[in-house]
Amino acid sequence: MSMQSMALNMNLWADNSANEFGSLELAVISDESSGTPWGSVLIDTHFSQSKPVLYFTPDHIETGVAHDDMITETITLKNQGLADMGDVFLELKDENNNPAPSWVRLNTPSDIGTLNVGESRDVSISFIPGTGIAQGMHIFYLTVTSSNYPATDIGLYPTITQSGIGNVLFKISDIYTGTFNPKNELIRGLANAKIRLQNEITFTDQTASTDQLGEVLFEDLTAGAYKCKITASNHQEYTGRVWVKPGITVSKDLFLEYNLVTVEWEVNEITIQDKYEILLTATFETDVPAAVVVAEPLSINLPDMEKGDVFHGEFILINHGLIRADNLDLPIPESDENFQYEILTGLPQSLDAKQRITIPYRITCLKSLDQEEETGSGGGCYTYRKCTSTVVTTTVIAGAAAYSAYPVVIVAAGTPAGQQIITEFIPSIFPGNPISPTFWGLAGDRLGERLGTPGW
């Protein structure tokens, strides 16, 4: 299309015979250019030898344990390089590079062998101090060696105590963390987030709210497992677990997703035509440091269709946010015996802030719903639904998030006087949480009540 831009993706691969430095020229052609390039792109190349790269999470272990008790921690090793890591060996040492004492135990075999490209291994370490071990923090290292990678030391910092009491520090952030407020003040965290902490054994709980830094400290907690529930206005609720360890303050950093898009719905009765429409209203945030991709229109009513009928239409995807939406993907609904679905154009890889694109589609009727009506018992209500999602990703200052627009196809049959297909393009309320089955159940019940067929 005229004045339209599009990303052209390519993969470049080289074997061991390739020169270290070089140049490539890519010619851009199309069916309309008759072999004459529209333009060219010059690419300078630099190839290097494939090597392993060791990543580990967490980057250190800070834990606490009481005398005559035991705690076990896990470190995950991963090879994120381009070559296998050979002869991987593990060893526990103290701060003077001597073997660690017997109360620090490696539960994983020392000789790991080869860590393939992309492979991960969990390393388990237990701390079992007796009464003779001095209280306070002790320093040890998990040393990882390899025949083709430098030795790596991972810090282990257990604190030995008799009290069995610890603390938890919560740090809550959202998409605005790291940006500036209208007074040009740096937003350091999510303030006024409510945190409820409940002991899983005694069921005692405490509640507190975060300060202007997005932090709240729970002190003098009995060591053990706790459930935490975090709520904030216009944010997703978070529910999880935290383990309080003796003698230390456990830090819990959490990112709450902001509700950029919400959806309201209602069922309208059209009495003359004796059919029903499910209407959607989307409310979304604009000018926020995230990608907010919304489809327009929110609903498209299709006419009654017979076998062979074709319906053409288009919808628009708009990024209302201030961050580019990357990795756009729109898997079309799977065709079935009734309808064939087609998207008539490709998608760009990204959607810039405030950018909009038009996506044409085609729906072909393979078998009318009237044919199903004839084989049934007459009357009644048909349900028909197809789902697809426009998935994008975006990187914000405080973390990564994904936002989606969900096209959903519904066929709602009313009384024998008529039937209707309603195609809903529904933006998700927030990342990873599309319109739930509960929503569809409520919508069906409401429509069923209107049609006189409860449980629709």
Short mmCIF file of C-alpha atoms in Angstrom, two decimals:
data_model
loop_
_atom_site.label_atom_id
_atom_site.label_comp_id
_atom_site.label_asym_id
_atom_site.label_seq_id
_atom_site.Cartn_x
_atom_site.Cartn_y
_atom_site.Cartn_z
CA MET A 1 0.00 0.00 0.00
CA SER A 2 1.12 3.56 -0.71
CA MET A 3 3.13 5.30 2.05
CA GLN A 4 3.14 2.15 4.16
CA SER A 5 6.25 0.98 5.98
CA MET A 6 7.11 -2.59 6.85
CA ALA A 7 9.98 -4.44 8.50
CA LEU A 8 11.79 -7.04 6.39
CA ASN A 9 13.21 -9.76 8.63
CA MET A 10 16.17 -11.92 7.75
CA ASN A 11 18.39 -14.52 9.40
CA LEU A 12 22.13 -14.56 8.71
CA TRP A 13 24.14 -17.72 9.28
CA ALA A 14 27.82 -18.53 8.67
CA ASP A 15 29.96 -21.65 8.98
CA ASN A 16 33.60 -21.90 10.05
CA SER A 17 34.88 -21.01 6.57
CA ALA A 18 33.36 -17.50 6.61
CA ASN A 19 35.65 -14.47 6.80
CA GLU A 20 35.76 -12.65 10.12
CA PHE A 21 34.75 -9.37 8.45
CA GLY A 22 32.69 -8.86 5.31
CA SER A 23 29.84 -7.00 3.59
CA LEU A 24 26.53 -8.03 2.06
CA GLU A 25 24.19 -6.08 -0.20
CA LEU A 26 20.48 -6.97 -0.11
CA ALA A 27 18.30 -5.96 -3.06
CA VAL A 28 14.62 -5.18 -2.32
CA ILE A 29 12.36 -6.36 -5.15
CA SER A 30 8.67 -7.14 -5.56
CA ASP A 31 6.36 -8.67 -8.16
CA GLU A 32 5.66 -5.19 -9.52
CA SER A 33 9.34 -4.30 -10.00
CA SER A 34 9.92 -6.92 -12.74
CA GLY A 35 13.24 -7.89 -11.24
CA THR A 36 14.49 -4.29 -10.94
CA PRO A 37 15.41 -3.54 -7.29
CA TRP A 38 13.45 -0.82 -5.51
CA GLY A 39 16.51 -0.21 -3.41
CA SER A 40 19.40 -1.92 -1.64
CA VAL A 41 20.58 -2.38 1.94
CA LEU A 42 24.28 -2.68 2.78
CA ILE A 43 25.13 -4.93 5.75
CA ASP A 44 28.60 -5.06 7.31
CA THR A 45 29.28 -8.41 8.99
CA HIS A 46 31.59 -9.45 11.82
CA PHE A 47 31.65 -13.13 12.81
CA SER A 48 33.29 -14.41 15.97
CA GLN A 49 34.06 -17.84 17.35
CA SER A 50 31.20 -19.62 19.12
CA LYS A 51 31.72 -19.75 22.90
CA PRO A 52 29.70 -20.84 25.93
CA VAL A 53 28.30 -18.18 28.27
CA LEU A 54 27.26 -19.11 31.81
CA TYR A 55 24.25 -17.40 33.38
CA PHE A 56 22.98 -18.22 36.86
CA THR A 57 19.93 -17.25 38.88
CA PRO A 58 19.78 -15.96 41.50
CA ASP A 59 23.13 -14.18 41.25
CA HIS A 60 23.82 -15.06 44.91
CA ILE A 61 22.18 -16.87 47.82
CA GLU A 62 21.32 -14.97 50.99
CA THR A 63 19.49 -17.15 53.48
CA GLY A 64 18.99 -17.80 57.19
CA VAL A 65 18.71 -20.90 59.35
CA ALA A 66 18.48 -21.69 63.06
CA HIS A 67 20.80 -24.04 64.93
CA ASP A 68 19.98 -27.73 64.46
CA ASP A 69 17.69 -26.84 61.57
CA MET A 70 18.10 -27.15 57.80
CA ILE A 71 17.36 -24.99 54.79
CA THR A 72 17.91 -25.84 51.14
CA GLU A 73 18.49 -23.33 48.36
CA THR A 74 18.66 -23.78 44.59
CA ILE A 75 20.79 -22.06 41.94
CA THR A 76 19.96 -22.53 38.24
CA LEU A 77 22.87 -22.66 35.80
CA LYS A 78 22.20 -22.01 32.12
CA ASN A 79 24.44 -21.96 29.07
CA GLN A 80 23.27 -19.01 26.96
CA GLY A 81 26.26 -19.05 24.64
CA LEU A 82 26.67 -20.51 21.16
CA ALA A 83 28.84 -23.50 22.09
CA ASP A 84 28.54 -26.36 24.58
CA MET A 85 30.24 -25.93 27.96
CA GLY A 86 32.39 -28.98 28.59
CA ASP A 87 33.62 -30.76 31.73
CA VAL A 88 31.51 -28.66 34.12
CA PHE A 89 32.49 -29.30 37.77
CA LEU A 90 31.03 -27.90 41.02
CA GLU A 91 32.79 -27.29 44.31
CA LEU A 92 31.86 -25.58 47.61
CA LYS A 93 34.56 -23.38 49.17
CA ASP A 94 34.86 -20.96 52.08
CA GLU A 95 36.04 -17.37 51.79
CA ASN A 96 39.67 -18.53 52.09
CA ASN A 97 39.30 -20.87 49.11
CA ASN A 98 39.32 -23.96 51.34
CA PRO A 99 36.71 -26.74 51.07
CA ALA A 100 33.45 -25.77 52.80
CA PRO A 101 32.64 -27.41 56.18
CA SER A 102 30.43 -30.48 56.36
CA TRP A 103 27.34 -28.51 57.42
CA VAL A 104 27.31 -26.92 53.94
CA ARG A 105 26.29 -29.67 51.57
CA LEU A 106 26.08 -29.96 47.81
CA ASN A 107 23.07 -32.13 46.99
CA THR A 108 23.80 -32.16 43.26
CA PRO A 109 26.57 -34.36 41.80
CA SER A 110 29.80 -32.39 41.49
CA ASP A 111 30.57 -33.63 37.98
CA ILE A 112 27.86 -32.19 35.74
CA GLY A 113 29.63 -33.04 32.50
CA THR A 114 28.52 -31.10 29.43
CA LEU A 115 26.09 -28.18 29.63
CA ASN A 116 24.65 -27.91 26.14
CA VAL A 117 23.66 -24.66 24.43
CA GLY A 118 20.41 -23.43 25.99
CA GLU A 119 20.44 -26.17 28.65
CA SER A 120 19.69 -25.43 32.33
CA ARG A 121 20.71 -27.37 35.45
CA ASP A 122 19.46 -26.86 39.01
CA VAL A 123 22.09 -27.02 41.76
CA SER A 124 20.78 -27.77 45.27
CA ILE A 125 22.71 -26.69 48.39
CA SER A 126 21.72 -27.37 52.03
CA PHE A 127 22.83 -25.58 55.20
CA ILE A 128 22.59 -27.68 58.41
CA PRO A 129 24.38 -25.85 61.28
CA GLY A 130 24.79 -27.56 64.63
CA THR A 131 24.77 -25.79 67.99
CA GLY A 132 28.53 -25.31 67.83
CA ILE A 133 28.41 -23.11 64.74
CA ALA A 134 28.90 -19.42 65.48
CA GLN A 135 25.91 -17.12 65.03
CA GLY A 136 26.02 -14.47 62.34
CA MET A 137 26.64 -14.42 58.61
CA HIS A 138 29.03 -16.92 57.01
CA ILE A 139 30.54 -16.61 53.53
CA PHE A 140 30.93 -19.46 51.07
CA TYR A 141 31.20 -19.85 47.31
CA LEU A 142 29.89 -22.28 44.74
CA THR A 143 32.74 -22.52 42.23
CA VAL A 144 31.82 -23.60 38.70
CA THR A 145 34.72 -24.70 36.47
CA SER A 146 34.81 -25.84 32.85
CA SER A 147 37.39 -26.90 30.29
CA ASN A 148 36.35 -24.08 27.92
CA TYR A 149 35.01 -21.35 30.23
CA PRO A 150 36.61 -19.31 33.05
CA ALA A 151 35.97 -20.42 36.64
CA THR A 152 32.96 -18.66 38.18
CA ASP A 153 32.30 -18.06 41.90
CA ILE A 154 28.70 -17.68 43.10
CA GLY A 155 28.30 -16.14 46.55
CA LEU A 156 26.52 -18.04 49.35
CA TYR A 157 25.69 -16.04 52.50
CA PRO A 158 23.87 -18.04 55.21
CA THR A 159 23.07 -16.33 58.49
CA ILE A 160 22.97 -18.56 61.60
CA THR A 161 20.63 -17.53 64.43
CA GLN A 162 18.83 -18.91 67.47
CA SER A 163 15.77 -16.68 67.30
CA GLY A 164 13.86 -18.11 64.33
CA ILE A 165 12.64 -14.57 63.56
CA GLY A 166 13.05 -12.72 60.25
CA ASN A 167 11.80 -9.78 58.20
CA VAL A 168 10.38 -9.21 54.71
CA LEU A 169 10.88 -6.05 52.65
CA PHE A 170 8.45 -5.59 49.75
CA LYS A 171 9.34 -3.30 46.85
CA ILE A 172 6.39 -2.70 44.48
CA SER A 173 6.70 -1.03 41.08
CA ASP A 174 4.57 -0.52 37.95
CA ILE A 175 4.88 1.00 34.47
CA TYR A 176 5.27 4.50 35.94
CA THR A 177 8.23 3.57 38.16
CA GLY A 178 11.33 5.34 36.86
CA THR A 179 9.32 8.06 35.10
CA PHE A 180 8.50 11.57 36.29
CA ASN A 181 5.23 12.85 37.76
CA PRO A 182 3.59 16.18 36.76
CA LYS A 183 5.83 17.93 39.33
CA ASN A 184 8.89 16.55 37.51
CA GLU A 185 9.67 14.30 40.49
CA LEU A 186 11.07 10.82 39.93
CA ILE A 187 8.56 8.07 40.70
CA ARG A 188 10.53 5.49 42.67
CA GLY A 189 7.78 2.93 43.25
CA LEU A 190 4.07 2.28 43.54
CA ALA A 191 2.72 4.10 46.60
CA ASN A 192 -0.37 3.06 48.60
CA ALA A 193 -0.36 -0.55 47.44
CA LYS A 194 -2.01 -2.68 50.13
CA ILE A 195 -0.14 -5.83 51.19
CA ARG A 196 -1.67 -8.56 53.32
CA LEU A 197 0.71 -11.18 54.72
CA GLN A 198 -0.67 -14.40 56.29
CA ASN A 199 1.28 -17.20 58.00
CA GLU A 200 0.38 -20.52 56.37
CA ILE A 201 0.61 -22.44 59.67
CA THR A 202 -0.89 -20.13 62.31
CA PHE A 203 -3.08 -18.09 59.86
CA THR A 204 -2.13 -14.88 61.67
CA ASP A 205 -1.95 -11.96 59.26
CA GLN A 206 -0.68 -8.42 58.99
CA THR A 207 -1.62 -5.63 56.58
CA ALA A 208 0.38 -2.57 55.55
CA SER A 209 0.62 -0.14 52.63
CA THR A 210 3.65 0.89 50.61
CA ASP A 211 5.26 4.30 51.05
CA GLN A 212 6.30 6.78 48.35
CA LEU A 213 9.24 4.51 47.48
CA GLY A 214 6.86 1.62 46.90
CA GLU A 215 8.29 -0.16 49.95
CA VAL A 216 6.93 -1.69 53.15
CA LEU A 217 8.83 -3.66 55.80
CA PHE A 218 7.26 -6.45 57.85
CA GLU A 219 9.40 -7.09 60.95
CA ASP A 220 9.69 -9.77 63.64
CA LEU A 221 7.98 -12.52 61.67
CA THR A 222 8.17 -16.17 62.65
CA ALA A 223 10.24 -18.01 60.07
CA GLY A 224 8.23 -20.05 57.59
CA ALA A 225 5.91 -19.80 54.59
CA TYR A 226 3.52 -16.87 54.15
CA LYS A 227 0.82 -16.04 51.64
CA CYS A 228 0.82 -12.49 50.32
CA LYS A 229 -1.93 -10.58 48.55
CA ILE A 230 -1.19 -7.20 46.98
CA THR A 231 -3.85 -4.81 45.65
CA ALA A 232 -3.71 -1.29 44.24
CA SER A 233 -6.18 0.94 42.44
CA ASN A 234 -6.26 0.34 38.65
CA HIS A 235 -3.77 -2.53 38.95
CA GLN A 236 -3.94 -6.29 38.75
CA GLU A 237 -4.16 -8.09 42.03
CA TYR A 238 -1.14 -10.23 42.92
CA THR A 239 -1.29 -13.38 45.03
CA GLY A 240 1.81 -15.36 45.88
CA ARG A 241 4.06 -16.83 48.58
CA VAL A 242 7.13 -15.62 50.42
CA TRP A 243 9.46 -17.57 52.68
CA VAL A 244 10.62 -15.78 55.86
CA LYS A 245 14.10 -16.90 56.86
CA PRO A 246 15.65 -16.58 60.36
CA GLY A 247 18.00 -13.71 61.04
CA ILE A 248 17.75 -11.92 57.68
CA THR A 249 15.48 -9.54 55.77
CA VAL A 250 14.11 -11.18 52.64
CA SER A 251 13.60 -8.76 49.73
CA LYS A 252 10.57 -9.29 47.49
CA ASP A 253 10.51 -7.16 44.33
CA LEU A 254 7.20 -7.28 42.47
CA PHE A 255 5.83 -5.57 39.39
CA LEU A 256 2.07 -4.92 39.32
CA GLU A 257 0.47 -4.77 35.88
CA TYR A 258 -1.53 -1.62 35.20
CA ASN A 259 -5.08 -2.03 33.90
CA LEU A 260 -4.65 -0.22 30.61
CA VAL A 261 -7.85 -1.55 29.02
CA THR A 262 -11.17 -2.53 30.58
CA VAL A 263 -14.26 -3.83 28.82
CA GLU A 264 -17.94 -3.31 29.67
CA TRP A 265 -20.70 -5.24 27.93
CA GLU A 266 -24.46 -5.31 27.69
CA VAL A 267 -27.10 -7.27 25.78
CA ASN A 268 -29.51 -5.17 23.71
CA GLU A 269 -32.79 -6.61 22.46
CA ILE A 270 -33.95 -5.62 18.95
CA THR A 271 -37.66 -6.30 19.29
CA ILE A 272 -38.78 -5.80 15.67
CA GLN A 273 -36.20 -8.15 14.17
CA ASP A 274 -36.35 -10.44 17.21
CA LYS A 275 -32.61 -10.74 17.68
CA TYR A 276 -29.98 -9.70 20.19
CA GLU A 277 -26.69 -7.81 20.12
CA ILE A 278 -23.89 -8.02 22.64
CA LEU A 279 -22.39 -4.52 22.76
CA LEU A 280 -18.91 -3.81 24.09
CA THR A 281 -17.43 -0.58 25.39
CA ALA A 282 -13.67 -0.35 25.85
CA THR A 283 -12.05 2.07 28.27
CA PHE A 284 -8.30 2.33 27.89
CA GLU A 285 -5.38 4.43 29.06
CA THR A 286 -3.56 6.69 26.61
CA ASP A 287 -0.19 8.44 26.82
CA VAL A 288 1.21 5.81 29.18
CA PRO A 289 4.73 4.28 29.08
CA ALA A 290 3.48 1.01 27.60
CA ALA A 291 1.95 -0.33 24.42
CA VAL A 292 -1.88 -0.21 24.50
CA VAL A 293 -3.13 -1.99 21.39
CA VAL A 294 -6.89 -1.78 20.84
CA ALA A 295 -8.95 -2.99 17.90
CA GLU A 296 -11.68 -0.92 16.26
CA PRO A 297 -14.54 -1.44 15.84
CA LEU A 298 -15.29 -3.42 18.98
CA SER A 299 -18.15 -5.30 17.33
CA ILE A 300 -19.17 -6.09 13.75
CA ASN A 301 -22.63 -7.46 12.93
CA LEU A 302 -22.71 -9.86 9.99
CA PRO A 303 -25.83 -10.62 7.95
CA ASP A 304 -27.40 -14.06 7.71
CA MET A 305 -25.14 -16.12 5.46
CA GLU A 306 -25.87 -19.06 3.18
CA LYS A 307 -23.39 -21.54 1.75
CA GLY A 308 -21.05 -19.75 -0.66
CA ASP A 309 -21.69 -16.25 0.73
CA VAL A 310 -18.58 -14.18 1.30
CA PHE A 311 -18.28 -11.29 3.75
CA HIS A 312 -15.44 -8.79 3.44
CA GLY A 313 -14.51 -6.42 6.22
CA GLU A 314 -11.63 -4.75 7.98
CA PHE A 315 -10.65 -3.68 11.44
CA ILE A 316 -8.05 -1.26 12.71
CA LEU A 317 -5.36 -1.90 15.31
CA ILE A 318 -4.27 1.24 17.16
CA ASN A 319 -1.42 1.62 19.63
CA HIS A 320 -2.66 4.27 22.06
CA GLY A 321 0.42 3.99 24.28
CA LEU A 322 3.77 5.77 24.18
CA ILE A 323 5.88 2.63 23.64
CA ARG A 324 6.26 0.66 20.43
CA ALA A 325 4.46 -2.69 20.34
CA ASP A 326 6.84 -5.37 19.07
CA ASN A 327 6.39 -8.87 17.66
CA LEU A 328 2.84 -8.43 16.40
CA ASP A 329 1.15 -11.73 15.73
CA LEU A 330 -2.42 -12.44 14.60
CA PRO A 331 -3.16 -16.16 14.26
CA ILE A 332 -6.48 -16.31 12.43
CA PRO A 333 -9.34 -18.43 13.80
CA GLU A 334 -9.31 -22.04 12.68
CA SER A 335 -11.84 -22.67 9.92
CA ASP A 336 -14.54 -25.27 10.55
CA GLU A 337 -17.51 -26.82 8.76
CA ASN A 338 -19.48 -23.56 8.92
CA PHE A 339 -17.01 -20.78 8.13
CA GLN A 340 -13.61 -20.16 6.60
CA TYR A 341 -11.59 -17.25 8.02
CA GLU A 342 -8.87 -15.38 6.16
CA ILE A 343 -6.68 -12.37 6.92
CA LEU A 344 -5.92 -10.70 3.59
CA THR A 345 -2.69 -8.91 4.45
CA GLY A 346 0.46 -9.48 6.45
CA LEU A 347 1.25 -7.80 9.75
CA PRO A 348 4.25 -5.58 10.40
CA GLN A 349 6.65 -6.70 13.10
CA SER A 350 5.91 -3.64 15.24
CA LEU A 351 3.34 -0.94 15.82
CA ASP A 352 4.81 2.42 16.79
CA ALA A 353 3.32 4.64 19.45
CA LYS A 354 0.07 6.24 18.18
CA GLN A 355 0.33 4.27 14.92
CA ARG A 356 -2.68 2.53 13.39
CA ILE A 357 -2.93 -0.16 10.75
CA THR A 358 -5.89 -1.49 8.78
CA ILE A 359 -6.33 -5.26 8.50
CA PRO A 360 -8.77 -6.61 5.89
CA TYR A 361 -10.41 -9.98 6.44
CA ARG A 362 -12.74 -12.37 4.61
CA ILE A 363 -15.29 -14.81 5.99
CA THR A 364 -16.72 -17.48 3.65
CA CYS A 365 -19.80 -19.45 4.64
CA LEU A 366 -19.28 -23.18 4.01
CA LYS A 367 -22.48 -24.33 5.65
CA SER A 368 -25.30 -22.10 6.83
CA LEU A 369 -26.64 -22.36 10.33
CA ASP A 370 -30.10 -22.79 8.78
CA GLN A 371 -28.98 -26.24 7.66
CA GLU A 372 -28.20 -27.13 11.26
CA GLU A 373 -31.60 -25.74 12.27
CA GLU A 374 -33.30 -28.11 9.85
CA THR A 375 -31.60 -31.17 11.36
CA GLY A 376 -32.45 -30.13 14.92
CA SER A 377 -35.67 -30.04 16.82
CA GLY A 378 -36.57 -26.52 15.67
CA GLY A 379 -36.44 -23.27 17.63
CA GLY A 380 -33.84 -22.99 20.33
CA CYS A 381 -30.58 -21.08 20.47
CA TYR A 382 -27.27 -21.79 18.80
CA THR A 383 -23.93 -20.77 20.23
CA TYR A 384 -20.86 -20.38 18.02
CA ARG A 385 -17.60 -18.81 19.07
CA LYS A 386 -14.18 -18.40 17.51
CA CYS A 387 -11.21 -16.79 19.19
CA THR A 388 -7.94 -15.33 18.05
CA SER A 389 -5.54 -12.86 19.60
CA THR A 390 -3.33 -10.04 18.45
CA VAL A 391 -0.36 -10.51 20.75
CA VAL A 392 2.33 -7.88 21.17
CA THR A 393 5.19 -7.27 23.57
CA THR A 394 6.60 -4.05 24.95
CA THR A 395 9.46 -3.15 27.25
CA VAL A 396 8.80 -0.61 29.98
CA ILE A 397 11.24 0.96 32.39
CA ALA A 398 10.33 -1.28 35.31
CA GLY A 399 9.94 -4.51 33.36
CA ALA A 400 8.47 -6.28 30.36
CA ALA A 401 4.79 -6.66 29.65
CA ALA A 402 2.50 -7.97 26.92
CA TYR A 403 -0.82 -6.55 25.84
CA SER A 404 -3.30 -8.14 23.47
CA ALA A 405 -6.44 -7.53 21.48
CA TYR A 406 -8.79 -10.51 21.34
CA PRO A 407 -11.09 -10.95 18.32
CA VAL A 408 -13.90 -13.33 19.25
CA VAL A 409 -16.55 -14.67 16.88
CA ILE A 410 -20.00 -15.45 18.32
CA VAL A 411 -23.02 -16.82 16.52
CA ALA A 412 -26.21 -16.12 18.47
CA ALA A 413 -29.41 -17.67 17.16
CA GLY A 414 -32.62 -16.10 18.40
CA THR A 415 -36.14 -17.35 17.79
CA PRO A 416 -36.98 -18.92 14.39
CA ALA A 417 -37.67 -15.40 13.14
CA GLY A 418 -33.97 -14.77 12.62
CA GLN A 419 -30.39 -15.42 13.59
CA GLN A 420 -27.32 -13.29 13.77
CA ILE A 421 -23.56 -13.60 13.73
CA ILE A 422 -21.70 -11.15 15.93
CA THR A 423 -17.94 -10.78 15.61
CA GLU A 424 -16.45 -9.16 18.70
CA PHE A 425 -12.97 -7.67 18.70
CA ILE A 426 -12.27 -7.54 22.39
CA PRO A 427 -9.13 -5.91 23.83
CA SER A 428 -7.80 -7.73 26.83
CA ILE A 429 -8.17 -6.16 30.24
CA PHE A 430 -4.52 -6.72 31.05
CA PRO A 431 -1.54 -8.90 30.06
CA GLY A 432 -2.04 -12.62 30.26
CA ASN A 433 -5.67 -12.25 31.33
CA PRO A 434 -8.08 -12.25 28.38
CA ILE A 435 -11.82 -12.24 28.79
CA SER A 436 -12.42 -15.11 31.19
CA PRO A 437 -14.84 -18.05 30.91
CA THR A 438 -16.78 -16.39 33.71
CA PHE A 439 -17.39 -13.41 31.43
CA TRP A 440 -18.75 -15.64 28.68
CA GLY A 441 -20.85 -17.55 31.19
CA LEU A 442 -22.44 -14.34 32.45
CA ALA A 443 -22.97 -13.10 28.90
CA GLY A 444 -24.60 -16.39 27.97
CA ASP A 445 -26.85 -16.38 31.03
CA ARG A 446 -27.97 -12.83 30.33
CA LEU A 447 -28.74 -13.60 26.70
CA GLY A 448 -30.40 -16.86 27.72
CA GLU A 449 -32.70 -15.01 30.08
CA ARG A 450 -33.76 -12.69 27.25
CA LEU A 451 -34.34 -15.62 24.92
CA GLY A 452 -36.21 -17.65 27.50
CA THR A 453 -33.55 -20.37 27.38
CA PRO A 454 -31.63 -20.26 30.70
CA GLY A 455 -28.13 -21.70 30.65
CA TRP A 456 -27.39 -20.43 27.10
#
